[in-house]
Amino acid sequence: MQSFSAIPSISLLLLATLLCFLNLAVSEEGFCSAPSIIDSNSNGNTLYSKVINPTLSPSHLQDLPGFTRSVYRSDHALITPESHVFSPLPDWTNTFGAYLVSPAMGAHFVMYIAKMQESSKSGLPPKDVERFVFVLQGPVTLTNVSGIGQTLMVDSFAYLPPNSEHLFESFETATLVVFERRYAYLENHIPEPIVGSTDQQPLLDTPGEVFQLRKLLPTTLPYDFNIHIMDFQPGEFLNVKEVHYNQHGLLLLEGQGIYRLGDSWYPVEAGDAIWMAPFVPQWYAALGKIPTRYLLYKDVNRNPL
Ligand SMILES: *[C@@H]1O[C@H](CO)[C@@H](O)[C@H](O)[C@H]1NC(C)=O
């Protein structure tokens, strides 16, 4: 009896498995597809859509009451989207901001997300403060002191030296990540305004490392910080277990992986922001099925004394 029924049930199983694969191939949402973090998070194909429209409750967390992946320590912080608190940005019009890094943490810069609503305008940074803006969702118009306007799409950026008048305007909705820092003056060196887009920046050599690197600002002495765009294929990781005097503010734009900060190992995904104090041990491995891209503030070109 047993051996008689075994054959049909094996072939039924095979048939079911085959149907399963067919179904999976056709819809990717079939009854037999395993729940996947990647699938449930892909909400549209627009660039950086996970940052501007983050998954607040990944299926494996089920939006547990009181649960957050955010962590705040003396030498690092991980600020995840379910912890963002937006409020009107002082000096801006129709714009909500969430500060993710600020001097209260020990940083010498601020990093914030600015959500521009319809008919919104930027305010100016305080005196002697420089500003870097990266567009996560556009377009926005940047008008400089000569009254000349430029349209910035997603993946574009602008650097405004201290005390340079300018205006960002959005007629619909736009999302920016903004870095500001009190400029560290250096005699005989004057930074210039810069406007560019990520894809026009050349890939740079990364000796001993596998990730792809672009720098959005010149590496010359007038600039006291730079913004790096770093790309990793799944499975790639930092070779150097970095410990250095520089500070970092990081926004994960695409992908997921593990960030090591001090003695803690954090699963991270697009939309997460990280603050790294000087000398915190840091390391990243890209995991999952899509490449990682992150944007990284780093202070450079100044004597730490
Ligand atoms: C304003 O922007 C235009 C176009 O990029 C540029 O040619 C001009 O030099 C800028 N003016 C100033 C004062 O930066």
PDB file of C-alpha atoms and ligand atoms in Angstrom:
ATOM      1  CA  MET A   1       0.000   0.000   0.000  1.00  0.00           C
ATOM      2  CA  GLN A   2       2.744   2.414   1.021  1.00  0.00           C
ATOM      3  CA  SER A   3       4.977   1.766  -1.996  1.00  0.00           C
ATOM      4  CA  PHE A   4       1.923   1.911  -4.278  1.00  0.00           C
ATOM      5  CA  SER A   5       0.993   5.442  -3.181  1.00  0.00           C
ATOM      6  CA  ALA A   6       4.543   6.701  -2.910  1.00  0.00           C
ATOM      7  CA  ILE A   7       5.043   7.098  -6.664  1.00  0.00           C
ATOM      8  CA  PRO A   8       2.000   9.288  -7.347  1.00  0.00           C
ATOM      9  CA  SER A   9       2.697  11.445  -4.317  1.00  0.00           C
ATOM     10  CA  ILE A  10       6.291  12.026  -5.430  1.00  0.00           C
ATOM     11  CA  SER A  11       5.157  13.011  -8.899  1.00  0.00           C
ATOM     12  CA  LEU A  12       2.473  15.240  -7.379  1.00  0.00           C
ATOM     13  CA  LEU A  13       5.138  16.878  -5.297  1.00  0.00           C
ATOM     14  CA  LEU A  14       7.303  17.380  -8.378  1.00  0.00           C
ATOM     15  CA  LEU A  15       4.329  18.796 -10.268  1.00  0.00           C
ATOM     16  CA  ALA A  16       3.518  21.140  -7.417  1.00  0.00           C
ATOM     17  CA  THR A  17       7.126  22.267  -7.221  1.00  0.00           C
ATOM     18  CA  LEU A  18       7.195  22.816 -10.977  1.00  0.00           C
ATOM     19  CA  LEU A  19       3.941  24.828 -10.837  1.00  0.00           C
ATOM     20  CA  CYS A  20       5.413  26.744  -8.000  1.00  0.00           C
ATOM     21  CA  PHE A  21       8.443  27.774 -10.011  1.00  0.00           C
ATOM     22  CA  LEU A  22       6.283  28.649 -13.012  1.00  0.00           C
ATOM     23  CA  ASN A  23       4.027  30.729 -10.822  1.00  0.00           C
ATOM     24  CA  LEU A  24       7.019  32.387  -9.230  1.00  0.00           C
ATOM     25  CA  ALA A  25       8.489  33.204 -12.605  1.00  0.00           C
ATOM     26  CA  VAL A  26       5.254  34.738 -13.815  1.00  0.00           C
ATOM     27  CA  SER A  27       4.032  36.748 -10.848  1.00  0.00           C
ATOM     28  CA  GLU A  28       6.673  36.667  -8.106  1.00  0.00           C
ATOM     29  CA  GLU A  29       3.771  36.888  -5.664  1.00  0.00           C
ATOM     30  CA  GLY A  30       2.557  33.298  -5.811  1.00  0.00           C
ATOM     31  CA  PHE A  31       1.422  31.242  -2.844  1.00  0.00           C
ATOM     32  CA  CYS A  32       4.757  29.477  -2.708  1.00  0.00           C
ATOM     33  CA  SER A  33       7.083  32.436  -2.943  1.00  0.00           C
ATOM     34  CA  ALA A  34       8.949  32.868   0.295  1.00  0.00           C
ATOM     35  CA  PRO A  35       8.492  36.267   1.888  1.00  0.00           C
ATOM     36  CA  SER A  36      11.455  38.326   0.789  1.00  0.00           C
ATOM     37  CA  ILE A  37      12.707  41.583   2.209  1.00  0.00           C
ATOM     38  CA  ILE A  38      13.754  42.669  -1.269  1.00  0.00           C
ATOM     39  CA  ASP A  39      10.389  41.942  -2.914  1.00  0.00           C
ATOM     40  CA  SER A  40       8.261  43.588  -0.251  1.00  0.00           C
ATOM     41  CA  ASN A  41      10.410  46.681  -0.273  1.00  0.00           C
ATOM     42  CA  SER A  42      10.538  47.393  -3.979  1.00  0.00           C
ATOM     43  CA  ASN A  43       7.943  50.129  -4.174  1.00  0.00           C
ATOM     44  CA  GLY A  44       8.647  51.600  -7.582  1.00  0.00           C
ATOM     45  CA  ASN A  45      11.639  51.931  -9.807  1.00  0.00           C
ATOM     46  CA  THR A  46      12.574  55.547  -9.232  1.00  0.00           C
ATOM     47  CA  LEU A  47      16.116  56.262  -8.151  1.00  0.00           C
ATOM     48  CA  TYR A  48      16.525  56.314  -4.349  1.00  0.00           C
ATOM     49  CA  SER A  49      12.795  55.700  -3.855  1.00  0.00           C
ATOM     50  CA  LYS A  50      13.580  53.765  -0.685  1.00  0.00           C
ATOM     51  CA  VAL A  51      15.001  56.885   0.911  1.00  0.00           C
ATOM     52  CA  ILE A  52      12.136  59.197   0.079  1.00  0.00           C
ATOM     53  CA  ASN A  53       9.491  56.523   0.641  1.00  0.00           C
ATOM     54  CA  PRO A  54      11.071  54.200   3.205  1.00  0.00           C
ATOM     55  CA  THR A  55       9.673  50.936   4.473  1.00  0.00           C
ATOM     56  CA  LEU A  56       8.703  51.880   7.988  1.00  0.00           C
ATOM     57  CA  SER A  57       7.679  48.372   8.965  1.00  0.00           C
ATOM     58  CA  PRO A  58       9.578  45.630   7.139  1.00  0.00           C
ATOM     59  CA  SER A  59       7.475  42.461   7.071  1.00  0.00           C
ATOM     60  CA  HIS A  60       9.828  40.634   9.411  1.00  0.00           C
ATOM     61  CA  LEU A  61       9.312  43.286  12.086  1.00  0.00           C
ATOM     62  CA  GLN A  62       5.517  43.740  11.709  1.00  0.00           C
ATOM     63  CA  ASP A  63       5.722  47.277  13.070  1.00  0.00           C
ATOM     64  CA  LEU A  64       6.198  46.066  16.637  1.00  0.00           C
ATOM     65  CA  PRO A  65       5.050  48.651  19.174  1.00  0.00           C
ATOM     66  CA  GLY A  66       8.012  50.543  20.533  1.00  0.00           C
ATOM     67  CA  PHE A  67      10.521  48.777  18.291  1.00  0.00           C
ATOM     68  CA  THR A  68      13.178  50.722  16.438  1.00  0.00           C
ATOM     69  CA  ARG A  69      16.570  49.854  14.963  1.00  0.00           C
ATOM     70  CA  SER A  70      17.785  53.338  15.875  1.00  0.00           C
ATOM     71  CA  VAL A  71      20.705  53.472  18.306  1.00  0.00           C
ATOM     72  CA  TYR A  72      22.431  56.442  19.914  1.00  0.00           C
ATOM     73  CA  ARG A  73      25.854  55.924  21.520  1.00  0.00           C
ATOM     74  CA  SER A  74      28.627  58.326  22.513  1.00  0.00           C
ATOM     75  CA  ASP A  75      30.720  57.488  19.421  1.00  0.00           C
ATOM     76  CA  HIS A  76      28.092  56.564  16.813  1.00  0.00           C
ATOM     77  CA  ALA A  77      24.407  56.653  15.990  1.00  0.00           C
ATOM     78  CA  LEU A  78      22.131  54.766  13.619  1.00  0.00           C
ATOM     79  CA  ILE A  79      18.972  56.723  12.806  1.00  0.00           C
ATOM     80  CA  THR A  80      16.408  54.640  10.941  1.00  0.00           C
ATOM     81  CA  PRO A  81      13.341  56.004   9.119  1.00  0.00           C
ATOM     82  CA  GLU A  82      10.732  55.010  11.722  1.00  0.00           C
ATOM     83  CA  SER A  83      12.491  57.389  14.147  1.00  0.00           C
ATOM     84  CA  HIS A  84      12.557  60.457  11.908  1.00  0.00           C
ATOM     85  CA  VAL A  85      10.783  63.458  13.369  1.00  0.00           C
ATOM     86  CA  PHE A  86      10.055  66.250  10.896  1.00  0.00           C
ATOM     87  CA  SER A  87       9.288  69.809  11.898  1.00  0.00           C
ATOM     88  CA  PRO A  88       9.254  73.112   9.997  1.00  0.00           C
ATOM     89  CA  LEU A  89      12.811  74.162   9.129  1.00  0.00           C
ATOM     90  CA  PRO A  90      13.671  77.536  10.623  1.00  0.00           C
ATOM     91  CA  ASP A  91      14.248  80.158   7.895  1.00  0.00           C
ATOM     92  CA  TRP A  92      12.830  77.911   5.133  1.00  0.00           C
ATOM     93  CA  THR A  93       9.319  78.257   3.687  1.00  0.00           C
ATOM     94  CA  ASN A  94       6.957  75.271   3.402  1.00  0.00           C
ATOM     95  CA  THR A  95       9.750  72.859   4.225  1.00  0.00           C
ATOM     96  CA  PHE A  96       9.943  70.156   6.882  1.00  0.00           C
ATOM     97  CA  GLY A  97      13.272  68.943   8.155  1.00  0.00           C
ATOM     98  CA  ALA A  98      14.585  66.049  10.214  1.00  0.00           C
ATOM     99  CA  TYR A  99      18.038  66.592  11.697  1.00  0.00           C
ATOM    100  CA  LEU A 100      19.904  63.259  11.698  1.00  0.00           C
ATOM    101  CA  VAL A 101      23.319  64.506  12.874  1.00  0.00           C
ATOM    102  CA  SER A 102      23.999  67.655  14.908  1.00  0.00           C
ATOM    103  CA  PRO A 103      26.651  69.145  17.223  1.00  0.00           C
ATOM    104  CA  ALA A 104      24.658  67.913  20.242  1.00  0.00           C
ATOM    105  CA  MET A 105      25.977  64.431  19.316  1.00  0.00           C
ATOM    106  CA  GLY A 106      29.563  65.665  19.191  1.00  0.00           C
ATOM    107  CA  ALA A 107      29.602  66.332  15.430  1.00  0.00           C
ATOM    108  CA  HIS A 108      31.050  69.531  13.949  1.00  0.00           C
ATOM    109  CA  PHE A 109      28.372  69.526  11.228  1.00  0.00           C
ATOM    110  CA  VAL A 110      24.657  69.028  10.724  1.00  0.00           C
ATOM    111  CA  MET A 111      23.054  66.553   8.355  1.00  0.00           C
ATOM    112  CA  TYR A 112      19.343  66.801   7.722  1.00  0.00           C
ATOM    113  CA  ILE A 113      16.637  65.674   5.343  1.00  0.00           C
ATOM    114  CA  ALA A 114      14.634  68.589   3.931  1.00  0.00           C
ATOM    115  CA  LYS A 115      11.196  67.815   2.517  1.00  0.00           C
ATOM    116  CA  MET A 116      10.183  70.725   0.333  1.00  0.00           C
ATOM    117  CA  GLN A 117       6.436  71.064  -0.229  1.00  0.00           C
ATOM    118  CA  GLU A 118       4.640  72.963  -3.006  1.00  0.00           C
ATOM    119  CA  SER A 119       5.944  76.525  -3.458  1.00  0.00           C
ATOM    120  CA  SER A 120       8.788  76.082  -0.989  1.00  0.00           C
ATOM    121  CA  LYS A 121      11.985  78.091  -0.551  1.00  0.00           C
ATOM    122  CA  SER A 122      15.220  77.558   1.310  1.00  0.00           C
ATOM    123  CA  GLY A 123      16.629  79.890   3.941  1.00  0.00           C
ATOM    124  CA  LEU A 124      20.303  80.792   4.185  1.00  0.00           C
ATOM    125  CA  PRO A 125      22.690  79.033   6.562  1.00  0.00           C
ATOM    126  CA  PRO A 126      24.091  81.079   9.459  1.00  0.00           C
ATOM    127  CA  LYS A 127      27.087  83.380   8.887  1.00  0.00           C
ATOM    128  CA  ASP A 128      30.327  81.589   7.918  1.00  0.00           C
ATOM    129  CA  VAL A 129      28.511  78.268   7.424  1.00  0.00           C
ATOM    130  CA  GLU A 130      28.983  76.349   4.177  1.00  0.00           C
ATOM    131  CA  ARG A 131      26.250  74.132   2.709  1.00  0.00           C
ATOM    132  CA  PHE A 132      26.155  70.993   0.573  1.00  0.00           C
ATOM    133  CA  VAL A 133      22.863  69.775  -0.916  1.00  0.00           C
ATOM    134  CA  PHE A 134      22.230  66.427  -2.608  1.00  0.00           C
ATOM    135  CA  VAL A 135      18.894  65.947  -4.390  1.00  0.00           C
ATOM    136  CA  LEU A 136      17.073  62.731  -3.428  1.00  0.00           C
ATOM    137  CA  GLN A 137      13.893  63.695  -5.265  1.00  0.00           C
ATOM    138  CA  GLY A 138      13.585  66.629  -7.589  1.00  0.00           C
ATOM    139  CA  PRO A 139      13.511  68.808  -9.416  1.00  0.00           C
ATOM    140  CA  VAL A 140      14.574  71.870  -7.434  1.00  0.00           C
ATOM    141  CA  THR A 141      15.769  75.204  -8.791  1.00  0.00           C
ATOM    142  CA  LEU A 142      18.929  76.776  -7.434  1.00  0.00           C
ATOM    143  CA  THR A 143      19.311  80.509  -8.028  1.00  0.00           C
ATOM    144  CA  ASN A 144      22.655  82.121  -7.239  1.00  0.00           C
ATOM    145  CA  VAL A 145      23.535  85.668  -6.282  1.00  0.00           C
ATOM    146  CA  SER A 146      23.692  86.713  -9.963  1.00  0.00           C
ATOM    147  CA  GLY A 147      20.060  85.643 -10.307  1.00  0.00           C
ATOM    148  CA  ILE A 148      20.950  82.727 -12.565  1.00  0.00           C
ATOM    149  CA  GLY A 149      18.795  79.651 -12.004  1.00  0.00           C
ATOM    150  CA  GLN A 150      19.724  76.001 -12.538  1.00  0.00           C
ATOM    151  CA  THR A 151      17.447  72.977 -12.321  1.00  0.00           C
ATOM    152  CA  LEU A 152      18.742  70.141 -10.171  1.00  0.00           C
ATOM    153  CA  MET A 153      17.302  66.658 -10.724  1.00  0.00           C
ATOM    154  CA  VAL A 154      17.693  63.594  -8.510  1.00  0.00           C
ATOM    155  CA  ASP A 155      21.393  62.700  -8.065  1.00  0.00           C
ATOM    156  CA  SER A 156      22.501  66.311  -8.591  1.00  0.00           C
ATOM    157  CA  PHE A 157      24.298  68.279  -5.927  1.00  0.00           C
ATOM    158  CA  ALA A 158      25.400  71.798  -5.076  1.00  0.00           C
ATOM    159  CA  TYR A 159      28.049  73.258  -2.796  1.00  0.00           C
ATOM    160  CA  LEU A 160      27.588  76.783  -1.508  1.00  0.00           C
ATOM    161  CA  PRO A 161      30.602  78.412   0.176  1.00  0.00           C
ATOM    162  CA  PRO A 162      30.021  80.348   3.407  1.00  0.00           C
ATOM    163  CA  ASN A 163      28.106  83.639   3.056  1.00  0.00           C
ATOM    164  CA  SER A 164      27.152  83.020  -0.590  1.00  0.00           C
ATOM    165  CA  GLU A 165      23.597  84.076  -1.236  1.00  0.00           C
ATOM    166  CA  HIS A 166      21.449  81.478  -2.951  1.00  0.00           C
ATOM    167  CA  LEU A 167      17.921  80.140  -3.052  1.00  0.00           C
ATOM    168  CA  PHE A 168      16.525  76.639  -3.531  1.00  0.00           C
ATOM    169  CA  GLU A 169      12.931  76.600  -4.738  1.00  0.00           C
ATOM    170  CA  SER A 170      10.515  73.803  -5.443  1.00  0.00           C
ATOM    171  CA  PHE A 171       7.156  74.170  -7.132  1.00  0.00           C
ATOM    172  CA  GLU A 172       6.087  70.601  -6.373  1.00  0.00           C
ATOM    173  CA  THR A 173       7.584  68.304  -3.758  1.00  0.00           C
ATOM    174  CA  ALA A 174      11.304  67.674  -3.491  1.00  0.00           C
ATOM    175  CA  THR A 175      13.566  65.934  -0.979  1.00  0.00           C
ATOM    176  CA  LEU A 176      17.136  66.949  -0.190  1.00  0.00           C
ATOM    177  CA  VAL A 177      19.843  65.751   2.141  1.00  0.00           C
ATOM    178  CA  VAL A 178      21.757  68.765   3.427  1.00  0.00           C
ATOM    179  CA  PHE A 179      25.126  69.071   5.174  1.00  0.00           C
ATOM    180  CA  GLU A 180      26.211  72.300   6.853  1.00  0.00           C
ATOM    181  CA  ARG A 181      29.378  73.137   8.696  1.00  0.00           C
ATOM    182  CA  ARG A 182      31.070  76.237  10.085  1.00  0.00           C
ATOM    183  CA  TYR A 183      33.772  76.720   7.446  1.00  0.00           C
ATOM    184  CA  ALA A 184      37.372  76.253   8.598  1.00  0.00           C
ATOM    185  CA  TYR A 185      39.112  79.173   6.874  1.00  0.00           C
ATOM    186  CA  LEU A 186      42.603  78.661   5.473  1.00  0.00           C
ATOM    187  CA  GLU A 187      44.676  81.660   4.416  1.00  0.00           C
ATOM    188  CA  ASN A 188      44.862  82.233   0.629  1.00  0.00           C
ATOM    189  CA  HIS A 189      42.316  79.521  -0.186  1.00  0.00           C
ATOM    190  CA  ILE A 190      38.776  80.388  -1.244  1.00  0.00           C
ATOM    191  CA  PRO A 191      36.153  77.743  -2.047  1.00  0.00           C
ATOM    192  CA  GLU A 192      33.962  78.254  -5.130  1.00  0.00           C
ATOM    193  CA  PRO A 193      30.321  77.311  -5.610  1.00  0.00           C
ATOM    194  CA  ILE A 194      29.905  73.954  -7.357  1.00  0.00           C
ATOM    195  CA  VAL A 195      26.970  72.313  -9.115  1.00  0.00           C
ATOM    196  CA  GLY A 196      27.189  68.829 -10.555  1.00  0.00           C
ATOM    197  CA  SER A 197      25.632  65.411 -10.867  1.00  0.00           C
ATOM    198  CA  THR A 198      26.880  62.100  -9.524  1.00  0.00           C
ATOM    199  CA  ASP A 199      27.060  60.279 -12.858  1.00  0.00           C
ATOM    200  CA  GLN A 200      29.395  62.952 -14.237  1.00  0.00           C
ATOM    201  CA  GLN A 201      31.947  62.397 -11.491  1.00  0.00           C
ATOM    202  CA  PRO A 202      34.820  60.083 -12.498  1.00  0.00           C
ATOM    203  CA  LEU A 203      35.429  56.773 -10.765  1.00  0.00           C
ATOM    204  CA  LEU A 204      38.534  57.052  -8.593  1.00  0.00           C
ATOM    205  CA  ASP A 205      41.177  54.492  -7.717  1.00  0.00           C
ATOM    206  CA  THR A 206      40.622  52.684  -4.426  1.00  0.00           C
ATOM    207  CA  PRO A 207      43.893  50.833  -3.801  1.00  0.00           C
ATOM    208  CA  GLY A 208      43.332  47.632  -1.849  1.00  0.00           C
ATOM    209  CA  GLU A 209      39.538  48.056  -1.934  1.00  0.00           C
ATOM    210  CA  VAL A 210      36.855  46.741  -4.287  1.00  0.00           C
ATOM    211  CA  PHE A 211      34.112  49.349  -3.922  1.00  0.00           C
ATOM    212  CA  GLN A 212      33.587  52.098  -6.506  1.00  0.00           C
ATOM    213  CA  LEU A 213      34.312  55.633  -5.353  1.00  0.00           C
ATOM    214  CA  ARG A 214      33.266  59.040  -6.591  1.00  0.00           C
ATOM    215  CA  LYS A 215      34.034  62.336  -4.847  1.00  0.00           C
ATOM    216  CA  LEU A 216      31.535  65.127  -5.382  1.00  0.00           C
ATOM    217  CA  LEU A 217      33.835  68.008  -4.360  1.00  0.00           C
ATOM    218  CA  PRO A 218      37.371  68.901  -5.456  1.00  0.00           C
ATOM    219  CA  THR A 219      40.102  67.425  -3.268  1.00  0.00           C
ATOM    220  CA  THR A 220      41.946  70.769  -3.183  1.00  0.00           C
ATOM    221  CA  LEU A 221      42.717  72.736   0.005  1.00  0.00           C
ATOM    222  CA  PRO A 222      39.867  75.298  -0.151  1.00  0.00           C
ATOM    223  CA  TYR A 223      37.393  72.519   0.686  1.00  0.00           C
ATOM    224  CA  ASP A 224      37.368  71.384   4.317  1.00  0.00           C
ATOM    225  CA  PHE A 225      35.130  68.370   3.685  1.00  0.00           C
ATOM    226  CA  ASN A 226      34.183  66.063   0.853  1.00  0.00           C
ATOM    227  CA  ILE A 227      31.170  63.941  -0.011  1.00  0.00           C
ATOM    228  CA  HIS A 228      31.906  60.446  -1.257  1.00  0.00           C
ATOM    229  CA  ILE A 229      29.523  58.235  -3.217  1.00  0.00           C
ATOM    230  CA  MET A 230      30.461  54.594  -2.606  1.00  0.00           C
ATOM    231  CA  ASP A 231      29.071  51.625  -4.549  1.00  0.00           C
ATOM    232  CA  PHE A 232      29.372  47.975  -3.484  1.00  0.00           C
ATOM    233  CA  GLN A 233      28.134  44.843  -5.228  1.00  0.00           C
ATOM    234  CA  PRO A 234      26.388  42.346  -2.910  1.00  0.00           C
ATOM    235  CA  GLY A 235      29.093  40.429  -1.053  1.00  0.00           C
ATOM    236  CA  GLU A 236      31.706  43.178  -1.335  1.00  0.00           C
ATOM    237  CA  PHE A 237      33.054  44.697   1.848  1.00  0.00           C
ATOM    238  CA  LEU A 238      35.588  47.206   3.146  1.00  0.00           C
ATOM    239  CA  ASN A 239      39.045  45.697   3.360  1.00  0.00           C
ATOM    240  CA  VAL A 240      40.388  48.216   5.874  1.00  0.00           C
ATOM    241  CA  LYS A 241      38.742  48.035   9.296  1.00  0.00           C
ATOM    242  CA  GLU A 242      38.895  51.810   9.447  1.00  0.00           C
ATOM    243  CA  VAL A 243      39.762  53.819  12.561  1.00  0.00           C
ATOM    244  CA  HIS A 244      40.575  57.476  11.791  1.00  0.00           C
ATOM    245  CA  TYR A 245      40.393  61.043  13.044  1.00  0.00           C
ATOM    246  CA  ASN A 246      37.754  62.112  10.506  1.00  0.00           C
ATOM    247  CA  GLN A 247      34.042  62.302  11.250  1.00  0.00           C
ATOM    248  CA  HIS A 248      31.365  60.803   9.020  1.00  0.00           C
ATOM    249  CA  GLY A 249      27.721  61.366   8.262  1.00  0.00           C
ATOM    250  CA  LEU A 250      26.327  58.596   6.053  1.00  0.00           C
ATOM    251  CA  LEU A 251      23.043  58.104   4.201  1.00  0.00           C
ATOM    252  CA  LEU A 252      22.395  54.681   2.707  1.00  0.00           C
ATOM    253  CA  LEU A 253      20.819  55.390  -0.712  1.00  0.00           C
ATOM    254  CA  GLU A 254      20.388  51.858  -2.097  1.00  0.00           C
ATOM    255  CA  GLY A 255      20.795  48.277  -0.915  1.00  0.00           C
ATOM    256  CA  GLN A 256      21.371  46.651   2.440  1.00  0.00           C
ATOM    257  CA  GLY A 257      24.165  45.142   4.483  1.00  0.00           C
ATOM    258  CA  ILE A 258      25.900  45.078   7.852  1.00  0.00           C
ATOM    259  CA  TYR A 259      27.600  48.128   9.338  1.00  0.00           C
ATOM    260  CA  ARG A 260      30.066  47.578  12.156  1.00  0.00           C
ATOM    261  CA  LEU A 261      30.391  50.570  14.502  1.00  0.00           C
ATOM    262  CA  GLY A 262      32.590  50.013  17.541  1.00  0.00           C
ATOM    263  CA  ASP A 263      31.693  46.608  18.943  1.00  0.00           C
ATOM    264  CA  SER A 264      28.174  46.610  17.482  1.00  0.00           C
ATOM    265  CA  TRP A 265      27.060  45.087  14.168  1.00  0.00           C
ATOM    266  CA  TYR A 266      23.977  46.645  12.611  1.00  0.00           C
ATOM    267  CA  PRO A 267      21.794  45.330   9.776  1.00  0.00           C
ATOM    268  CA  VAL A 268      21.133  48.426   7.650  1.00  0.00           C
ATOM    269  CA  GLU A 269      19.139  49.280   4.548  1.00  0.00           C
ATOM    270  CA  ALA A 270      18.434  52.205   2.226  1.00  0.00           C
ATOM    271  CA  GLY A 271      17.025  55.150   4.169  1.00  0.00           C
ATOM    272  CA  ASP A 272      19.221  54.563   7.234  1.00  0.00           C
ATOM    273  CA  ALA A 273      21.537  57.321   8.418  1.00  0.00           C
ATOM    274  CA  ILE A 274      24.722  56.897  10.466  1.00  0.00           C
ATOM    275  CA  TRP A 275      26.882  59.262  12.548  1.00  0.00           C
ATOM    276  CA  MET A 276      30.469  58.155  13.154  1.00  0.00           C
ATOM    277  CA  ALA A 277      32.574  60.050  15.690  1.00  0.00           C
ATOM    278  CA  PRO A 278      36.356  60.244  15.218  1.00  0.00           C
ATOM    279  CA  PHE A 279      38.117  56.935  15.841  1.00  0.00           C
ATOM    280  CA  VAL A 280      35.048  54.717  16.051  1.00  0.00           C
ATOM    281  CA  PRO A 281      36.009  51.382  14.414  1.00  0.00           C
ATOM    282  CA  GLN A 282      33.945  51.099  11.233  1.00  0.00           C
ATOM    283  CA  TRP A 283      33.415  48.472   8.569  1.00  0.00           C
ATOM    284  CA  TYR A 284      30.726  47.621   5.997  1.00  0.00           C
ATOM    285  CA  ALA A 285      29.675  44.543   4.048  1.00  0.00           C
ATOM    286  CA  ALA A 286      27.047  44.793   1.296  1.00  0.00           C
ATOM    287  CA  LEU A 287      24.558  41.914   1.379  1.00  0.00           C
ATOM    288  CA  GLY A 288      21.225  41.072  -0.174  1.00  0.00           C
ATOM    289  CA  LYS A 289      20.474  41.039  -3.886  1.00  0.00           C
ATOM    290  CA  ILE A 290      21.008  44.582  -5.101  1.00  0.00           C
ATOM    291  CA  PRO A 291      24.105  46.785  -4.993  1.00  0.00           C
ATOM    292  CA  THR A 292      24.678  49.202  -2.133  1.00  0.00           C
ATOM    293  CA  ARG A 293      25.199  52.902  -2.692  1.00  0.00           C
ATOM    294  CA  TYR A 294      25.902  55.294   0.144  1.00  0.00           C
ATOM    295  CA  LEU A 295      26.721  58.953   0.486  1.00  0.00           C
ATOM    296  CA  LEU A 296      29.369  59.903   3.039  1.00  0.00           C
ATOM    297  CA  TYR A 297      30.457  63.209   4.583  1.00  0.00           C
ATOM    298  CA  LYS A 298      34.143  63.307   5.547  1.00  0.00           C
ATOM    299  CA  ASP A 299      36.148  66.253   6.915  1.00  0.00           C
ATOM    300  CA  VAL A 300      39.451  66.665   5.079  1.00  0.00           C
ATOM    301  CA  ASN A 301      42.334  69.051   4.360  1.00  0.00           C
ATOM    302  CA  ARG A 302      42.599  70.600   7.822  1.00  0.00           C
ATOM    303  CA  ASN A 303      45.087  69.985  10.590  1.00  0.00           C
ATOM    304  CA  PRO A 304      43.197  68.255  13.411  1.00  0.00           C
ATOM    305  CA  LEU A 305      45.124  70.342  15.962  1.00  0.00           C
TER     306      LEU A 305
HETATM  307  C1  LIG B   1      25.733  81.935 -11.121  1.00  0.00           C
HETATM  308  O1  LIG B   1      25.540  80.771 -11.908  1.00  0.00           O
HETATM  309  C2  LIG B   1      26.009  80.855 -13.242  1.00  0.00           C
HETATM  310  C3  LIG B   1      25.618  79.571 -13.961  1.00  0.00           C
HETATM  311  O2  LIG B   1      26.155  78.464 -13.324  1.00  0.00           O
HETATM  312  C4  LIG B   1      27.506  81.120 -13.233  1.00  0.00           C
HETATM  313  O3  LIG B   1      27.982  81.263 -14.574  1.00  0.00           O
HETATM  314  C5  LIG B   1      27.812  82.380 -12.436  1.00  0.00           C
HETATM  315  O4  LIG B   1      29.207  82.557 -12.330  1.00  0.00           O
HETATM  316  C6  LIG B   1      27.216  82.268 -11.053  1.00  0.00           C
HETATM  317  N1  LIG B   1      27.435  83.491 -10.306  1.00  0.00           N
HETATM  318  C7  LIG B   1      28.097  83.522  -9.156  1.00  0.00           C
HETATM  319  C8  LIG B   1      28.293  84.864  -8.525  1.00  0.00           C
HETATM  320  O5  LIG B   1      28.503  82.506  -8.601  1.00  0.00           O
END
